[in-house]
């Protein structure tokens, strides 16, 4: 996904010389695609995320459209107050990019897992949150973020993800705040966001083999949320499974729950798949951690089978 | 085992660990191994049978991405079984890429986000003073890590509180994640800078065990904290890794692995 982000920023930077890309000493073998072409639009501030974020605010005050870039917690939690006071309060044109959402950096350890970032970014007024599931959505949200003049958070996986969408329709029809169906069916419903959507897709395919046809929606935008879709589905289905590679406290599922709390009719309950208020102290690759923390396709299937009527 | 022997054995261990698991940061580990070997052989007070011994010296690896080196040292000196090293970075292991204290005896504190460990070490040094505990605190910091503002914040504080029980060792290999320090963010003369903040400073060859030992034994007879700027070579010990940024990331496989293994064997025979 990071390469798809860089690809779009390169395209746009050709036309827009006010785009500035700032990194905190990250992006070896990824950002060279950008800085070799646009050396004057690139700054490496060193390993200094707080400085990066406030500097981005300053650049933006003078008319620049700025990207900041680091690993999950480093570009978000490490500099949270800078994002709040310097960027969001002033509604500045800064796009915060975090790599390695969830467990993308597997065995590197808990410092490199991003499982609280959505919660922290979501609570900030003026912030838009993008969480693409694949390269196609990554290209779409990057383009959309560049078109916007306000703060955005772009939460990415790592490199080498496969496309989940079958065609690039999402890219052509992308609207900020809209969810996109990956499959449609009457037997159940899954909402998912980010790279872990691949697990949800596997679950849907496996369940189809058993004769259950589920709808699966991908949410490349978490804030603003596609409230209309959430309400619609909440009135159709008995329960909705929500999948995220993040703490379920304060994350994507809790945004969905906020919408449900405003529905007076009988509506769906939520079955949440995500980190359950614990730290990722186990060691292993992404798949292993998803399995251990019960966030993989197998668990999604189990939850569906347990709750279906 | 003397420190030279320990360092060589740990380089071999780390090569195997990173080769087997396809992990990264081998250059960062090789850079810091001599510092760790001298500390654990001659300087630190510890008890492998009672890791939480209250009078132990505390070591915090603030550049946590070199965790493989510390795990290997701790296994070699008997904190845990060497066979644990075979699991490094693998599913179900206790040993994550960045140093982890969870169920790993001998590891004082988990790090991985740069610019944290060194500040935690200041807090420990402060508490030891308040507790009238004579143990000392050692924090190992990367030179790129000194980019973080938090590093300089703690340099100010440790001087303010006269933490003469506190030692920072800067692994000065002149490289960080995206290139040479001078190209990314020039840190200049760290010795002068830190001295001007009130610290005792020493600049030495950080791959030379005699110089390391002499530095750790220097008694400044004042009440100030001490910073040792240890000039090192990233990837030290394997010719083609030395000063090569690529080996911040790449894991040695195929002919690279064989060549590295060979070179370390040759060093062994030369002894
Ligand atoms: C806060 C934070 N930002 C970024 C990183 C990613 N990172 C890991 S190692 C590294 C470079 C470290 O350079 P240095 O401190 O000089 O250590 P060396 O590997 O050269 O010994 C970076 C930027 C990190 N671990 N923590």
mmCIF file of N, CA, C and O and ligand atoms in Angstrom, chain A residues 24-26 47 49 70-71 74 78 112, chain B residues 25 28 31 63 65 98 112-114 142-145 148 171 173 175-177 181 234 248, ligand 1:
data_model
loop_
_atom_site.group_PDB
_atom_site.id
_atom_site.type_symbol
_atom_site.label_atom_id
_atom_site.label_comp_id
_atom_site.label_asym_id
_atom_site.label_seq_id
_atom_site.Cartn_x
_atom_site.Cartn_y
_atom_site.Cartn_z
ATOM 1 N N UNK A 24 10.002 11.090 9.027
ATOM 2 C CA UNK A 24 10.851 11.061 10.218
ATOM 3 C C UNK A 24 11.795 9.861 10.088
ATOM 4 O O UNK A 24 11.712 8.902 10.837
ATOM 5 N N UNK A 25 12.655 9.929 9.080
ATOM 6 C CA UNK A 25 13.699 8.918 8.844
ATOM 7 C C UNK A 25 13.130 7.530 8.589
ATOM 8 O O UNK A 25 13.683 6.540 9.039
ATOM 9 N N UNK A 26 12.084 7.491 7.816
ATOM 10 C CA UNK A 26 11.522 6.202 7.428
ATOM 11 C C UNK A 26 11.200 6.196 5.941
ATOM 12 O O UNK A 26 10.857 7.226 5.387
ATOM 13 N N UNK A 47 14.883 11.371 13.098
ATOM 14 C CA UNK A 47 13.995 10.585 13.961
ATOM 15 C C UNK A 47 13.407 11.538 15.008
ATOM 16 O O UNK A 47 13.914 11.652 16.122
ATOM 17 N N UNK A 49 9.534 12.797 15.513
ATOM 18 C CA UNK A 49 8.156 12.838 15.037
ATOM 19 C C UNK A 49 7.405 14.081 15.519
ATOM 20 O O UNK A 49 6.526 14.596 14.818
ATOM 21 N N UNK A 70 5.442 8.076 9.010
ATOM 22 C CA UNK A 70 6.240 7.173 9.844
ATOM 23 C C UNK A 70 5.418 5.913 10.149
ATOM 24 O O UNK A 70 4.328 5.728 9.602
ATOM 25 N N UNK A 71 5.935 5.085 11.035
ATOM 26 C CA UNK A 71 5.241 3.863 11.433
ATOM 27 C C UNK A 71 4.110 4.206 12.405
ATOM 28 O O UNK A 71 4.235 5.140 13.198
ATOM 29 N N UNK A 74 4.239 6.027 15.748
ATOM 30 C CA UNK A 74 5.224 7.111 15.727
ATOM 31 C C UNK A 74 4.669 8.381 15.080
ATOM 32 O O UNK A 74 4.969 9.485 15.526
ATOM 33 N N UNK A 78 2.841 9.351 19.142
ATOM 34 C CA UNK A 78 4.052 10.023 19.635
ATOM 35 C C UNK A 78 3.885 11.539 19.608
ATOM 36 O O UNK A 78 4.429 12.260 20.424
ATOM 37 N N UNK A 112 5.926 -1.612 17.539
ATOM 38 C CA UNK A 112 5.684 -1.407 16.114
ATOM 39 C C UNK A 112 4.285 -1.853 15.689
ATOM 40 O O UNK A 112 3.997 -1.922 14.501
ATOM 41 N N UNK B 25 17.966 -5.491 10.939
ATOM 42 C CA UNK B 25 18.799 -4.782 11.923
ATOM 43 C C UNK B 25 20.078 -5.510 12.337
ATOM 44 O O UNK B 25 20.562 -5.313 13.452
ATOM 45 N N UNK B 28 22.868 -2.926 12.997
ATOM 46 C CA UNK B 28 22.700 -2.217 14.261
ATOM 47 C C UNK B 28 23.144 -3.080 15.436
ATOM 48 O O UNK B 28 23.669 -2.576 16.428
ATOM 49 N N UNK B 31 27.029 -3.440 15.486
ATOM 50 C CA UNK B 31 27.598 -2.167 15.920
ATOM 51 C C UNK B 31 27.753 -2.110 17.446
ATOM 52 O O UNK B 31 28.749 -1.600 17.968
ATOM 53 N N UNK B 63 18.165 1.744 22.034
ATOM 54 C CA UNK B 63 18.024 1.402 20.596
ATOM 55 C C UNK B 63 17.573 -0.055 20.518
ATOM 56 O O UNK B 63 18.343 -0.976 20.223
ATOM 57 N N UNK B 65 15.995 -1.834 18.572
ATOM 58 C CA UNK B 65 16.044 -2.642 17.342
ATOM 59 C C UNK B 65 17.278 -3.533 17.293
ATOM 60 O O UNK B 65 17.365 -4.406 16.444
ATOM 61 N N UNK B 98 12.288 -6.188 18.423
ATOM 62 C CA UNK B 98 12.736 -5.158 19.363
ATOM 63 C C UNK B 98 12.752 -5.747 20.765
ATOM 64 O O UNK B 98 11.935 -6.590 21.097
ATOM 65 N N UNK B 112 11.820 0.086 21.597
ATOM 66 C CA UNK B 112 11.501 -0.123 20.175
ATOM 67 C C UNK B 112 11.128 1.199 19.529
ATOM 68 O O UNK B 112 11.444 1.449 18.365
ATOM 69 N N UNK B 113 10.451 2.043 20.298
ATOM 70 C CA UNK B 113 10.207 3.405 19.849
ATOM 71 C C UNK B 113 11.382 4.225 20.385
ATOM 72 O O UNK B 113 11.596 4.289 21.600
ATOM 73 N N UNK B 114 12.136 4.824 19.491
ATOM 74 C CA UNK B 114 13.383 5.483 19.889
ATOM 75 C C UNK B 114 13.109 6.702 20.766
ATOM 76 O O UNK B 114 12.078 7.364 20.637
ATOM 77 N N UNK B 142 21.280 4.975 20.166
ATOM 78 C CA UNK B 142 21.835 5.119 18.823
ATOM 79 C C UNK B 142 22.137 6.585 18.538
ATOM 80 O O UNK B 142 21.505 7.463 19.119
ATOM 81 N N UNK B 143 23.088 6.853 17.642
ATOM 82 C CA UNK B 143 23.354 8.280 17.372
ATOM 83 C C UNK B 143 22.196 8.912 16.601
ATOM 84 O O UNK B 143 21.860 10.075 16.806
ATOM 85 N N UNK B 144 21.524 8.119 15.763
ATOM 86 C CA UNK B 144 20.320 8.625 15.111
ATOM 87 C C UNK B 144 19.247 8.929 16.156
ATOM 88 O O UNK B 144 18.491 9.899 16.035
ATOM 89 N N UNK B 145 19.219 8.122 17.169
ATOM 90 C CA UNK B 145 18.212 8.288 18.231
ATOM 91 C C UNK B 145 18.332 9.649 18.910
ATOM 92 O O UNK B 145 17.340 10.169 19.437
ATOM 93 N N UNK B 148 15.854 12.631 18.535
ATOM 94 C CA UNK B 148 14.626 12.815 19.310
ATOM 95 C C UNK B 148 14.821 13.913 20.367
ATOM 96 O O UNK B 148 15.797 13.883 21.128
ATOM 97 N N UNK B 171 26.029 4.809 20.711
ATOM 98 C CA UNK B 171 26.589 3.928 19.677
ATOM 99 C C UNK B 171 26.722 4.782 18.408
ATOM 100 O O UNK B 171 25.803 4.891 17.602
ATOM 101 N N UNK B 173 27.684 5.219 15.188
ATOM 102 C CA UNK B 173 28.125 4.595 13.931
ATOM 103 C C UNK B 173 27.878 5.487 12.717
ATOM 104 O O UNK B 173 28.052 5.068 11.571
ATOM 105 N N UNK B 175 25.364 6.403 11.215
ATOM 106 C CA UNK B 175 24.299 6.052 10.258
ATOM 107 C C UNK B 175 22.962 5.989 10.960
ATOM 108 O O UNK B 175 22.897 5.636 12.135
ATOM 109 N N UNK B 176 21.903 6.301 10.236
ATOM 110 C CA UNK B 176 20.552 6.081 10.740
ATOM 111 C C UNK B 176 19.721 5.414 9.650
ATOM 112 O O UNK B 176 20.312 4.841 8.731
ATOM 113 N N UNK B 177 18.396 5.461 9.717
ATOM 114 C CA UNK B 177 17.597 4.584 8.860
ATOM 115 C C UNK B 177 17.626 4.957 7.378
ATOM 116 O O UNK B 177 17.538 4.103 6.515
ATOM 117 N N UNK B 181 24.289 10.003 9.013
ATOM 118 C CA UNK B 181 23.816 11.050 9.917
ATOM 119 C C UNK B 181 24.060 12.435 9.295
ATOM 120 O O UNK B 181 23.199 13.308 9.346
ATOM 121 N N UNK B 234 28.928 0.436 11.929
ATOM 122 C CA UNK B 234 27.694 -0.327 11.750
ATOM 123 C C UNK B 234 28.029 -1.593 10.960
ATOM 124 O O UNK B 234 28.745 -1.526 9.964
ATOM 125 N N UNK B 248 21.079 -2.532 7.495
ATOM 126 C CA UNK B 248 20.130 -2.132 8.531
ATOM 127 C C UNK B 248 18.853 -2.963 8.326
ATOM 128 O O UNK B 248 18.109 -3.203 9.270
HETATM 129 C C1 LIG C 1 10.352 6.763 17.373
HETATM 130 C C2 LIG C 1 10.896 5.920 16.307
HETATM 131 N N1 LIG C 1 10.942 6.403 15.046
HETATM 132 C C3 LIG C 1 11.416 5.630 14.053
HETATM 133 C C4 LIG C 1 11.856 4.364 14.284
HETATM 134 C C5 LIG C 1 12.329 3.491 13.152
HETATM 135 N N2 LIG C 1 13.774 3.237 13.233
HETATM 136 C C6 LIG C 1 14.254 2.071 13.695
HETATM 137 S S1 LIG C 1 15.916 2.024 13.716
HETATM 138 C C7 LIG C 1 16.030 3.594 13.089
HETATM 139 C C8 LIG C 1 17.360 4.219 12.871
HETATM 140 C C9 LIG C 1 18.138 4.253 14.136
HETATM 141 O O1 LIG C 1 19.386 4.816 13.953
HETATM 142 P P1 LIG C 1 20.415 4.843 15.153
HETATM 143 O O2 LIG C 1 19.757 5.328 16.377
HETATM 144 O O3 LIG C 1 21.605 5.594 14.702
HETATM 145 O O4 LIG C 1 20.753 3.307 15.394
HETATM 146 P P2 LIG C 1 21.662 2.336 14.511
HETATM 147 O O5 LIG C 1 20.731 1.326 13.935
HETATM 148 O O6 LIG C 1 22.348 3.132 13.456
HETATM 149 O O7 LIG C 1 22.601 1.738 15.448
HETATM 150 C C10 LIG C 1 14.746 4.119 12.861
HETATM 151 C C11 LIG C 1 14.468 5.442 12.320
HETATM 152 C C12 LIG C 1 11.786 3.889 15.617
HETATM 153 N N3 LIG C 1 12.169 2.649 15.944
HETATM 154 N N4 LIG C 1 11.324 4.692 16.602
#
